[in-house]
Coordinates of C-alpha atoms and ligand atoms in Angstrom, one line a residue:
X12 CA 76.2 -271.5 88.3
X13 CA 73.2 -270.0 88.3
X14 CA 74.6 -266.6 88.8
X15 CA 76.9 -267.1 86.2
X16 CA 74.4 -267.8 83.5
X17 CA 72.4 -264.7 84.3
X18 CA 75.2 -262.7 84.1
X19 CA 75.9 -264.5 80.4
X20 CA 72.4 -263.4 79.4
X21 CA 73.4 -260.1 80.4
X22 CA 76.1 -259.7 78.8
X23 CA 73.8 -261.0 75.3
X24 CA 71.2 -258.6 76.1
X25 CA 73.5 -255.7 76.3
X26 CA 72.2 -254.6 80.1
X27 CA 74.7 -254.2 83.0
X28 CA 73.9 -255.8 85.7
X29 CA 71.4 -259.3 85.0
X30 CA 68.4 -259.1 83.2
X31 CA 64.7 -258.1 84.4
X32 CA 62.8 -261.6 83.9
X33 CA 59.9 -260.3 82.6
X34 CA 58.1 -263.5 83.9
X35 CA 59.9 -264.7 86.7
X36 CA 61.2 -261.6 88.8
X37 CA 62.8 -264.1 91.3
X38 CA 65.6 -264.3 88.8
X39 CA 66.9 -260.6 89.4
X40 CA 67.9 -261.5 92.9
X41 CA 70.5 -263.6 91.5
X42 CA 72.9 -261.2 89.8
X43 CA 74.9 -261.9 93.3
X44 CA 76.4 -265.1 94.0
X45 CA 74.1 -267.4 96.5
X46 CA 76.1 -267.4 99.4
X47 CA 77.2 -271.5 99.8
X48 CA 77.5 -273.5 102.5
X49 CA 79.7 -276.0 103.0
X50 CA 78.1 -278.9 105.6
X51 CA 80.7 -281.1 107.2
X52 CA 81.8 -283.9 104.9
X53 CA 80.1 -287.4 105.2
X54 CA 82.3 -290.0 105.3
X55 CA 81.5 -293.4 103.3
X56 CA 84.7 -295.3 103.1
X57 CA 85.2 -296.2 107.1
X58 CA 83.2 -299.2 108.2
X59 CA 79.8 -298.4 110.1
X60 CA 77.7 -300.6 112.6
X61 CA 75.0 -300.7 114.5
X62 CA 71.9 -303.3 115.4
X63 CA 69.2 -303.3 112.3
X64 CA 66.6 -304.8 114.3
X65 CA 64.0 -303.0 116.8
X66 CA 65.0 -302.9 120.6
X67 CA 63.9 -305.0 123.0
X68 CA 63.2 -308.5 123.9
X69 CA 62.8 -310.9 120.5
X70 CA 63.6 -313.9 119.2
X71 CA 66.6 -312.4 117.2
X72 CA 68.6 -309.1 116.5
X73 CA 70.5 -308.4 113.4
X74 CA 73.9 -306.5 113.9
X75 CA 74.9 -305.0 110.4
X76 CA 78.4 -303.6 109.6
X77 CA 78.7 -301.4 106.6
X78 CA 82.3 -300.5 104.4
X79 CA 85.2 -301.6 103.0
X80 CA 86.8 -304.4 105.2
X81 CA 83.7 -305.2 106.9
X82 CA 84.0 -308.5 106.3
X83 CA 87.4 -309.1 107.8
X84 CA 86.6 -307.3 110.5
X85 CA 83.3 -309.0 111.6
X86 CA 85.8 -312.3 110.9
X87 CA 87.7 -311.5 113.5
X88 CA 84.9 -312.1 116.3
X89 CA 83.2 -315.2 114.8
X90 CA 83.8 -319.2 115.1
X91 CA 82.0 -320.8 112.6
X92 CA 81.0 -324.5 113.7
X93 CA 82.8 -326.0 111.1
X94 CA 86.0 -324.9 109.7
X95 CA 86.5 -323.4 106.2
X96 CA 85.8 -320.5 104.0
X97 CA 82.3 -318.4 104.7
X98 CA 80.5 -318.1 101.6
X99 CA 78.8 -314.9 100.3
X100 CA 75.1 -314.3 100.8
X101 CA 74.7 -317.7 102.4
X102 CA 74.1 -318.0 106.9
X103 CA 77.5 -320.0 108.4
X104 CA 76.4 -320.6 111.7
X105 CA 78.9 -319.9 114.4
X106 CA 79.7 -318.8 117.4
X107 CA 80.8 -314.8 118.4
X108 CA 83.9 -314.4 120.3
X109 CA 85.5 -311.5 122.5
X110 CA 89.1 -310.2 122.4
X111 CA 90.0 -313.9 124.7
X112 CA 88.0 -316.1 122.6
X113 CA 85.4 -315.8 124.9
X114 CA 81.9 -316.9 123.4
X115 CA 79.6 -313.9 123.7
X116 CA 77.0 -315.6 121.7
X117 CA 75.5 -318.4 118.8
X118 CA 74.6 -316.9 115.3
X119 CA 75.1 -316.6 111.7
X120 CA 76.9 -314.7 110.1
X121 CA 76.5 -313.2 106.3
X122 CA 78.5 -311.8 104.2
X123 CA 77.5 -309.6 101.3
X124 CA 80.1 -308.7 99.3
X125 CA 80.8 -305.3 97.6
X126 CA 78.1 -304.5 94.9
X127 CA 75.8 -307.3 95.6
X128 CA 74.8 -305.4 99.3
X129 CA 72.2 -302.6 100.2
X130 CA 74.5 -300.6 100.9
X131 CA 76.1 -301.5 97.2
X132 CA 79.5 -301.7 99.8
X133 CA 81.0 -304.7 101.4
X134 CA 78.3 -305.9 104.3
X135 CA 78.0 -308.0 107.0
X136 CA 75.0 -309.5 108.5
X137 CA 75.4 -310.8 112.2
X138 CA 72.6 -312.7 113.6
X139 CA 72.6 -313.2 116.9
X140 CA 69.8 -313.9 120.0
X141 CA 67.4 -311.1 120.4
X142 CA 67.0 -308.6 123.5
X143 CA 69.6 -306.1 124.8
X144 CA 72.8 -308.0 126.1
X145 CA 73.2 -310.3 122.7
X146 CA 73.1 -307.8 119.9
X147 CA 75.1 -305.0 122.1
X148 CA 77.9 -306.6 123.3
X149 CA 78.7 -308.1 119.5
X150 CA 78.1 -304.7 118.1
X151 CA 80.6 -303.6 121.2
X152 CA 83.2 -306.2 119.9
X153 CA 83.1 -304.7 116.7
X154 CA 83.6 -301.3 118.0
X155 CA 86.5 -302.3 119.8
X156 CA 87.9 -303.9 116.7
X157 CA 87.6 -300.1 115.0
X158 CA 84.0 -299.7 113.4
X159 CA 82.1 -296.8 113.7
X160 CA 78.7 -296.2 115.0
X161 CA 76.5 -295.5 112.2
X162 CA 74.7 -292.0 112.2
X163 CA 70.4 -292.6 111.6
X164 CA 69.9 -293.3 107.9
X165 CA 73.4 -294.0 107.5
X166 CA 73.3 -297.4 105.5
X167 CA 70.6 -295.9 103.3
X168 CA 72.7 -292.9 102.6
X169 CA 75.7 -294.9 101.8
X170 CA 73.5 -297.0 99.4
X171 CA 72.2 -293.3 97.5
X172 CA 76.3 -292.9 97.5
X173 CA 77.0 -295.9 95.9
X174 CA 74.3 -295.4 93.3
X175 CA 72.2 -298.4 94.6
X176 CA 69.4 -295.9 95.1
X177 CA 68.5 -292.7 94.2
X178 CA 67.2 -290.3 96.8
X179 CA 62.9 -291.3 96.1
X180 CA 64.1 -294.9 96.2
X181 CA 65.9 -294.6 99.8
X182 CA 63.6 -292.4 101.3
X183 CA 60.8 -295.1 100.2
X184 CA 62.8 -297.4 102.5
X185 CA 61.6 -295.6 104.9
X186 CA 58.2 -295.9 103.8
X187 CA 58.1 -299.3 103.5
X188 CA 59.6 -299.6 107.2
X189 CA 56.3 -297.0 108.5
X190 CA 53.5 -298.9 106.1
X191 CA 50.6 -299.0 108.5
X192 CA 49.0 -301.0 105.9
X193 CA 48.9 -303.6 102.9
X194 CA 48.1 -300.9 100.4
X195 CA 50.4 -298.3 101.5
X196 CA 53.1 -301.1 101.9
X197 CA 52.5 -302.0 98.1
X198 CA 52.6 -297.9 97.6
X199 CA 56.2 -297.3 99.4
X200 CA 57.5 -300.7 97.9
X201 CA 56.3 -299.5 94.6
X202 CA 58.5 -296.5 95.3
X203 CA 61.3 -298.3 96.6
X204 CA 61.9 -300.6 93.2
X205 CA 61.8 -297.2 91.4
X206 CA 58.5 -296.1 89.8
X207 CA 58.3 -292.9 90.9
X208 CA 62.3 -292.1 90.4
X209 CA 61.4 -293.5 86.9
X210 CA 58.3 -291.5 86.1
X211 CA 60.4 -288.4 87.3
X212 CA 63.6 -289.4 85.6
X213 CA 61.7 -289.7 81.9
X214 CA 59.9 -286.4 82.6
X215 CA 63.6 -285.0 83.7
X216 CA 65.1 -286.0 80.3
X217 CA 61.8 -284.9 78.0
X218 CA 63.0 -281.1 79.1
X219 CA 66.4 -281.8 78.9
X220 CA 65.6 -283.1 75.4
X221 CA 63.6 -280.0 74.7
X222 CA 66.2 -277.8 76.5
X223 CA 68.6 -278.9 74.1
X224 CA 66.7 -278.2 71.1
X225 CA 66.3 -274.7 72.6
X226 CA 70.0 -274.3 73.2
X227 CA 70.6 -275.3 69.4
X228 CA 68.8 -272.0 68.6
X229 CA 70.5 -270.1 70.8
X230 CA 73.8 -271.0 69.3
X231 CA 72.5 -270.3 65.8
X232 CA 70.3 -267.2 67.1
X233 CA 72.5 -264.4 64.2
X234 CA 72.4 -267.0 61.9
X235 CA 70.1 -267.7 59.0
X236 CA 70.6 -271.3 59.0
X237 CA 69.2 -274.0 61.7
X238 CA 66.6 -272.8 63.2
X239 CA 64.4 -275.2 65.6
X240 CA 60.7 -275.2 64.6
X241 CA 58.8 -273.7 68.1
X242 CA 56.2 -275.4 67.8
X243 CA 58.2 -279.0 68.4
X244 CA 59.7 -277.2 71.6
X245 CA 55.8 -276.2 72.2
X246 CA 54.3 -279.6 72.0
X247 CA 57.4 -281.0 74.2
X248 CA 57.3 -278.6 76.7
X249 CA 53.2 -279.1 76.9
X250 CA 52.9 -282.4 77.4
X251 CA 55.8 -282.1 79.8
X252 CA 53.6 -279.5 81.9
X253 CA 50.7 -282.4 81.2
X254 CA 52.5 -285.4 82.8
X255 CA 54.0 -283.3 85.8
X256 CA 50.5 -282.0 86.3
X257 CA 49.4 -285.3 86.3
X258 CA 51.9 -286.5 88.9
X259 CA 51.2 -283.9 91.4
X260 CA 47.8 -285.1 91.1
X261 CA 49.0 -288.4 92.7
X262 CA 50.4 -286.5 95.9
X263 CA 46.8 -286.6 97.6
X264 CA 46.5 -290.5 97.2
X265 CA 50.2 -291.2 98.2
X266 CA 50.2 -288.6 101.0
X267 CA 47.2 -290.4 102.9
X268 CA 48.6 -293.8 102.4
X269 CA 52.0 -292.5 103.6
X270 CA 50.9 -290.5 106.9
X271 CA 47.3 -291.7 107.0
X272 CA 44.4 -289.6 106.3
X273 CA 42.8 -287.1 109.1
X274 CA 39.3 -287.6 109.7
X275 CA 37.0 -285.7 112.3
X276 CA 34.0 -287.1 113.6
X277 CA 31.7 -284.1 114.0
X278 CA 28.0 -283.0 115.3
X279 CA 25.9 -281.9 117.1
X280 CA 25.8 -282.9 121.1
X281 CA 25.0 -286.7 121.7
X282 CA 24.0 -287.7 118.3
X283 CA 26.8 -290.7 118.9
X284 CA 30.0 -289.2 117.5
X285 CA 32.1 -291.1 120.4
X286 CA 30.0 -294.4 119.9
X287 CA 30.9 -294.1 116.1
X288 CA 34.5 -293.4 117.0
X289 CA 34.6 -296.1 119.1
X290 CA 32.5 -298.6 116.5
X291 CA 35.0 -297.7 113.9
X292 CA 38.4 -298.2 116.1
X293 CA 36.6 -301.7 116.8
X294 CA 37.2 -300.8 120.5
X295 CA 36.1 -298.2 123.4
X296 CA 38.7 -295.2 123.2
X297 CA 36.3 -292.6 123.5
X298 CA 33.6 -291.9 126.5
X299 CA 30.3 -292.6 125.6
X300 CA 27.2 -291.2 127.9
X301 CA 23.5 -289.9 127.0
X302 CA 24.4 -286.5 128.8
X303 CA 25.4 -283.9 126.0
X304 CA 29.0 -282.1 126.3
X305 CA 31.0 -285.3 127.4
X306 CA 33.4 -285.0 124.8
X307 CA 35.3 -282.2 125.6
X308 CA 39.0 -282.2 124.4
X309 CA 39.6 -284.3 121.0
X310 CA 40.0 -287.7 121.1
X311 CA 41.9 -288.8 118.5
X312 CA 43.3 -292.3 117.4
X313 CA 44.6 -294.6 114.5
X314 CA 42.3 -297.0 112.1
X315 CA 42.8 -298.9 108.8
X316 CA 39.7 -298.5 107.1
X317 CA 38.8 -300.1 103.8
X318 CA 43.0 -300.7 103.7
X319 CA 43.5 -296.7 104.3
X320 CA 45.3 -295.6 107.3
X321 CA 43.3 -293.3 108.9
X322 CA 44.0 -290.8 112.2
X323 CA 40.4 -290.6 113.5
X324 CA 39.3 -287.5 115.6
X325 CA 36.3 -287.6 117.6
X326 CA 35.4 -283.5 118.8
X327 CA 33.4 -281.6 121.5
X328 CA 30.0 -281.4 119.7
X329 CA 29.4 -278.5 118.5
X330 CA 27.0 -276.0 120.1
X331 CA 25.9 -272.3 120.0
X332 CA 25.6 -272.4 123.9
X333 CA 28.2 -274.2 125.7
X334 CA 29.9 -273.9 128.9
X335 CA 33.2 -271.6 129.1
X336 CA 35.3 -275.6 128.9
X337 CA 33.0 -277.2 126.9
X338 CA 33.7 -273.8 124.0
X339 CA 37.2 -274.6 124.3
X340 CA 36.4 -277.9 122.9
X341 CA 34.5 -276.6 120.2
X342 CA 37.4 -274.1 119.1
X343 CA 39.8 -277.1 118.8
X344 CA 37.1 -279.0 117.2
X345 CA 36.2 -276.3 114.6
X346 CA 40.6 -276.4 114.5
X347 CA 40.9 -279.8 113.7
X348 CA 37.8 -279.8 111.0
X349 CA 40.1 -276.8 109.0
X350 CA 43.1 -279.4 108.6
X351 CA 41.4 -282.4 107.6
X352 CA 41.1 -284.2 105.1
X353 CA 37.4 -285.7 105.9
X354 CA 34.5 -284.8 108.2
X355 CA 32.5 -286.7 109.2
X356 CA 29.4 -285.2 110.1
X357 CA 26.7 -286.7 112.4
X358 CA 23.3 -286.5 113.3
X359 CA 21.0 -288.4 115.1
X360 CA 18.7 -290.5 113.0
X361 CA 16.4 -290.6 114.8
X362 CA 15.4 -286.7 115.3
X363 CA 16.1 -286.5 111.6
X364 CA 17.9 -283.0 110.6
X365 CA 16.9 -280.1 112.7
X366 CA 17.6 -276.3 112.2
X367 CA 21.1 -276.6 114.6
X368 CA 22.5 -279.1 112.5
X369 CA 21.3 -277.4 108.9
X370 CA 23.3 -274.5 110.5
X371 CA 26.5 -276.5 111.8
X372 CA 26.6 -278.4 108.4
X373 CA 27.1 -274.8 106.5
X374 CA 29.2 -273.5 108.6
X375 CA 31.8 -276.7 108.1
X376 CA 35.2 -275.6 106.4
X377 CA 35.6 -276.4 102.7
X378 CA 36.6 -279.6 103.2
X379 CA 35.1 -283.2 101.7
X380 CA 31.9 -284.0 104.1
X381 CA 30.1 -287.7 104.7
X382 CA 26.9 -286.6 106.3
X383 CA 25.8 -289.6 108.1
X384 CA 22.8 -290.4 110.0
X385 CA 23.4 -292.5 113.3
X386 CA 21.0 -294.6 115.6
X387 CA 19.2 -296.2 112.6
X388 CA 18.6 -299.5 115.0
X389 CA 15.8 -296.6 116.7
X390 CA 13.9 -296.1 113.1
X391 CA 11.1 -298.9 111.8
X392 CA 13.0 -300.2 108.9
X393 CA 10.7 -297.9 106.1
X394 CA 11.2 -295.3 104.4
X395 CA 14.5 -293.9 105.0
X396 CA 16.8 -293.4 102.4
X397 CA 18.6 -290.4 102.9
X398 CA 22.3 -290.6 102.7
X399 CA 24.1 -292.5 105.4
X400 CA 21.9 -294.5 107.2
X401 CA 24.3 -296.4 110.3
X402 CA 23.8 -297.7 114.0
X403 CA 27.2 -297.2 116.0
X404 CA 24.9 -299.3 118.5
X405 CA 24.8 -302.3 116.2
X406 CA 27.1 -301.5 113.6
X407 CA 24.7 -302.0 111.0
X408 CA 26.2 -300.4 107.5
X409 CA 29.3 -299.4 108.8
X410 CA 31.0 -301.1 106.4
X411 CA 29.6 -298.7 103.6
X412 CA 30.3 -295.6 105.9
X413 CA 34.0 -297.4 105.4
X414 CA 33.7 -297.7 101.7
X415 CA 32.7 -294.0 101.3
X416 CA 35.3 -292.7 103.7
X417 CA 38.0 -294.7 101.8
X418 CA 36.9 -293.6 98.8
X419 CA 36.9 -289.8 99.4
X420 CA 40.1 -289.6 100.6
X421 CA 42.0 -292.0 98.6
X422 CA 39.6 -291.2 94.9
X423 CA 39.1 -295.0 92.6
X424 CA 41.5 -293.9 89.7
X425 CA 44.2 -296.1 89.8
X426 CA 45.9 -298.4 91.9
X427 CA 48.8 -298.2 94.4
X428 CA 51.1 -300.0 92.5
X429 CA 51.1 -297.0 90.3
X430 CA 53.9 -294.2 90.9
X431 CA 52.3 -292.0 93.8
X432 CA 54.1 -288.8 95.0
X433 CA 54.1 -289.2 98.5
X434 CA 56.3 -286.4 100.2
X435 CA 55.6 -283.1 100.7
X436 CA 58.9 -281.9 99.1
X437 CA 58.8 -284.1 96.2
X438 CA 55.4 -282.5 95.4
X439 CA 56.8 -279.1 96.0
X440 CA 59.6 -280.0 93.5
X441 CA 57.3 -281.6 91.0
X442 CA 54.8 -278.6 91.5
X443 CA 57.7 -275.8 91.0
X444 CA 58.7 -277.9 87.7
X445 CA 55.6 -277.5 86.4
X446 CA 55.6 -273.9 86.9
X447 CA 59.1 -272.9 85.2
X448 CA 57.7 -275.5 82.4
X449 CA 54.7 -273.1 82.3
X450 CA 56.9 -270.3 82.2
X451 CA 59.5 -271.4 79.7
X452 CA 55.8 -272.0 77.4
X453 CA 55.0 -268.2 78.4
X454 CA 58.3 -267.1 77.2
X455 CA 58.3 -268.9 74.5
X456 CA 54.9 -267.5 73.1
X457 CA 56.3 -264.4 74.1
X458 CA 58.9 -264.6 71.5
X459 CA 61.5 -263.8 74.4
X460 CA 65.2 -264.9 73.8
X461 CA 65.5 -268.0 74.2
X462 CA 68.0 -268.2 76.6
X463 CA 65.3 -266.9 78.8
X464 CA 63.2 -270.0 77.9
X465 CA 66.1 -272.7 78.6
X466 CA 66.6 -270.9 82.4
X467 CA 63.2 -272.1 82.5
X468 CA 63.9 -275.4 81.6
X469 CA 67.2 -275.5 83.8
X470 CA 65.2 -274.7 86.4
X471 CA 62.4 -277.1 86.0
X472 CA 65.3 -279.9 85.4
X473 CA 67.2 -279.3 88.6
X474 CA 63.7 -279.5 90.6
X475 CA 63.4 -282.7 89.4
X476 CA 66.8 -283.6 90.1
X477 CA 66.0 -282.9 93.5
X478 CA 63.5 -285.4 94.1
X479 CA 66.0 -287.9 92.6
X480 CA 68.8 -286.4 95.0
X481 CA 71.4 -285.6 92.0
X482 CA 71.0 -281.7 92.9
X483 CA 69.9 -282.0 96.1
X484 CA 71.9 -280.0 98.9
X485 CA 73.6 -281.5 101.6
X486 CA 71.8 -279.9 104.2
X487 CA 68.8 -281.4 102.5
X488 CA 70.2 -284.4 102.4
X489 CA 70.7 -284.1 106.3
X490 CA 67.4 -283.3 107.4
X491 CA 65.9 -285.9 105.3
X492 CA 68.1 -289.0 106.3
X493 CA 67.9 -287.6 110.3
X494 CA 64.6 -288.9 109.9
X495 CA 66.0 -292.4 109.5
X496 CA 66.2 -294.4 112.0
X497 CA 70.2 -296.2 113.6
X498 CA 71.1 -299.0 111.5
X499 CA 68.8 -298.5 108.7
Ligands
GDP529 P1 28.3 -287.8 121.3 O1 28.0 -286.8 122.3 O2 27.9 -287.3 119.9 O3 29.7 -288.2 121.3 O4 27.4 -289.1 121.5 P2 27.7 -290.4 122.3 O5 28.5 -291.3 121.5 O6 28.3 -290.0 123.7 O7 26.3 -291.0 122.5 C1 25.2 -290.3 123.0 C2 24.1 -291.3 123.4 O8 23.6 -291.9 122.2 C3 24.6 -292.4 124.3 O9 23.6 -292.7 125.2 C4 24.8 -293.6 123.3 O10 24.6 -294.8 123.9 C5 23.7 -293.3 122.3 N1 24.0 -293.8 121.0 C6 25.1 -293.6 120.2 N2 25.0 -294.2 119.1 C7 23.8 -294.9 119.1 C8 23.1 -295.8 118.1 O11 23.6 -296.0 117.0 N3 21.9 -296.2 118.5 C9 21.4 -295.9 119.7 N4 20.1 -296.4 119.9 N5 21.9 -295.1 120.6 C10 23.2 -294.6 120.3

């Protein structure tokens, strides 16, 4: 389509074969057709199955069957207690039966029927006894009675089929499933009942509002009459660039609560970096000893701090001269301080800052920095008021080193509640929006055609349709839900 529209501007602007962008040469690549590809069909009418619960031993396991006829089919296997109809979305307790009435197990069973389910398809629920044997053999029976094993993600993607959810909304399901913590479990829920599909969804039909108005002038572009006034599609097309600006803002917040923010723990030789990994964990990961150059190889572990999950890194310390194993520490150190998010850098209170660690501090990579000053329990209690003042010996203000780390990495506008991009391609898709919105205002003040300005805004609509999963391509579609895991 995209192909074809280029060649329709060419064809208005008299030139042979697609038209130069003058802002956005990316466009000249498309006077051939993209090539397509066609991934193998997913199927959503058959009836899928497979255990929703976690394996292993438990008190109970959920079996879930998925698709039109689900319910007669899980019938087929199941005694209820007391003879009669089983209602919709209510437990009939039972027992599960094989092909010679066999009982396999004692359960409920649910029913949820067609367009009051998660997959927004006929589903059952069947509760059985936790462990391995229970849940198996009744997802077996239904097997045998001809429903399919479900692929990973294949109940969510049934329920973005159906319309239940769009794409944000079922990979928040996700999300909600990996929350490490309360706040990031209030982000991803947030998500899941649709804030950030909404937020994206009003932005997606402001352009197509403002694309519209374009198009108008295109249609009466050698005629007197009808003319749009610019400076409407101006002011649209701004604040448009203002609120997707805005909400790629957000991705730093929701990207920490969603995979946790990466903190290293560095310093100078034996000023207490492992201690202070260890007081922070709440328990000895790390080896702690007086002699300098213990910590060789990262040591690297998870932590909610002040309700932010947090993947703490404790490094070699750094050092001009250091053994040939102990410098291999200190390049991976010096590695892991270029991707974080935090450092947090260390020295020893009680020496004060020297010369070495001046040095070390500079050379740190531009990257937000706590400096903190450890072993406060060895100072008299006067005097010192510089920064950071903590004991990984007694834990003494540790709970403001907490605050501060929180705080840097999550900022204090706003809460979680709030719609928070959380995946990198939905900021890439946000972000690339808000460049073809920039572009189409570039074009605009150019006084290009205007055609060229409502590519733009095509482009910058089907970005955002992506995030929703209206344009998204299959193969996208793929990777994302292989992520998922069976019976989800
Ligand atoms: P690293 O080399 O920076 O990881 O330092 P370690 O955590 O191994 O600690 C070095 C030495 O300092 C050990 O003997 C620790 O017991 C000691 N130490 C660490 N933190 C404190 C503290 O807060 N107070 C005191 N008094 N000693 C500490």
């Amino acid at each position: 389509q995209q192909a074809v529209r280029n060649v329709g501007i060419a064809e208005r602007s008299g030139s042979r074969a697609g038209v130069w962008h003058p802002i956005n040469p990316r466009l000249q690549l498309l006077d051939e057709p993209p090539p397509h590809r066609y991934p193998p069909r997913m199927i959503f009418d058959d009836i899928i199955a497979a255990i929703a619960t976690a394996h292993g031993v438990a008190g109970v396991a959920v079996v879930r069957a998925s698709g039109p006829g689900a319910f007669e089919l899980a019938r087929g296997i199941f005694v209820p207690a007391v003879e009669g109809d089983i209602p919709p979305r209510r437990m009939t307790y039972g027992r599960f039966v094989d092909e010679h009435g066999r009982t396999v197990d004692d359960g409920y069973f649910v029913h949820f029927p067609e367009g009051a389910s998660f997959t927004g398809q006929e589903v059952v629920e069947l509760h059985t006894h936790g462990g391995l044997a229970a849940p198996a053999k009744v997802l077996s029976l239904l097997a045998a009675r001809g429903a399919r094993m479900a692929e990973p993600g294949e109940f969510t993607r049934r329920a973005l089929h159906t319309g239940r959810v769009d794409l944000a909304q079922a990979e928040a399901v996700l999300d909600v499933v990996h929350a490490r913590s309360e706040a990031a479990l209030r982000a991803a829920r947030s998500r899941l009942a649709g804030a950030l599909s909404g937020r994206v969804a009003t932005i997606r039909d402001r352009l197509i509002e403002a694309k519209s108005l374009v198009e108008a002038d295109i249609d009466f572009e050698d005629e007197d009459t009808g003319h749009v006034d610019p400076a409407e599609v101006r002011a649209l097309l701004a604040s448009v660039a203002d609120d997707l600006d805005a909400l790629c803002a957000t991705y730093q917040r929701g990207r920490v609560y969603r995979e946790g923010a990466y903190a290293v723990i560095a310093g100078r030789p034996n000023v207490g970096k492992s201690s202070l990994l260890n007081a922070l964990l709440g328990r000895r990961r790390a080896i702690v000893a007086d002699q300098p150059g213990t910590t060789r190889d990262a040591v690297e572990d998870e932590a909610i701090l002040g309700g932010v999950p947090f993947r703490l890194v404790d490094t070699a310390g750094l050092r001009r001269e250091a053994e040939a194993i102990e410098s291999e520490g200190i390049e991976i150190a010096r590695e892991r301080m270029a991707e974080a998010d935090l450092i947090v850098f260390v020295v020893d209170a009680s020496a004060g800052w020297g010369d070495e660690d001046k040095q070390l501090r500079a050379e740190l990579p531009p990257v937000p920095v706590i400096e903190v000053a450890n072993k406060s329990d060895l100072l008299d209690d006067t005097g010192h008021d510089d920064g950071l003042l903590v004991s990984a010996k007694t834990g003494r203000d540790l709970d403001a080193l907490i605050a501060t780390m929180a705080a840097t990495v999550i900022g204090d506008a706003g809460g979680e509640e709030e719609a928070l991009l959380a995946h990198e391609r939905h900021f890439r898709q946000c972000d690339l929006a808000a460049a073809r919105v920039r572009d189409a205002l570039a074009a605009l003040d150019a006084g290009l055609s205007p055609a060229i300005t409502a590519l733009e805004m095509q482009d910058a609509i089907k970005a955002l349709g992506e995030v929703l999963g209206e344009t998204t391509p299959d193969d996208v579609l793929n990777q994302i839900f292989a992520r998922f895991c069976i019976g989800k």
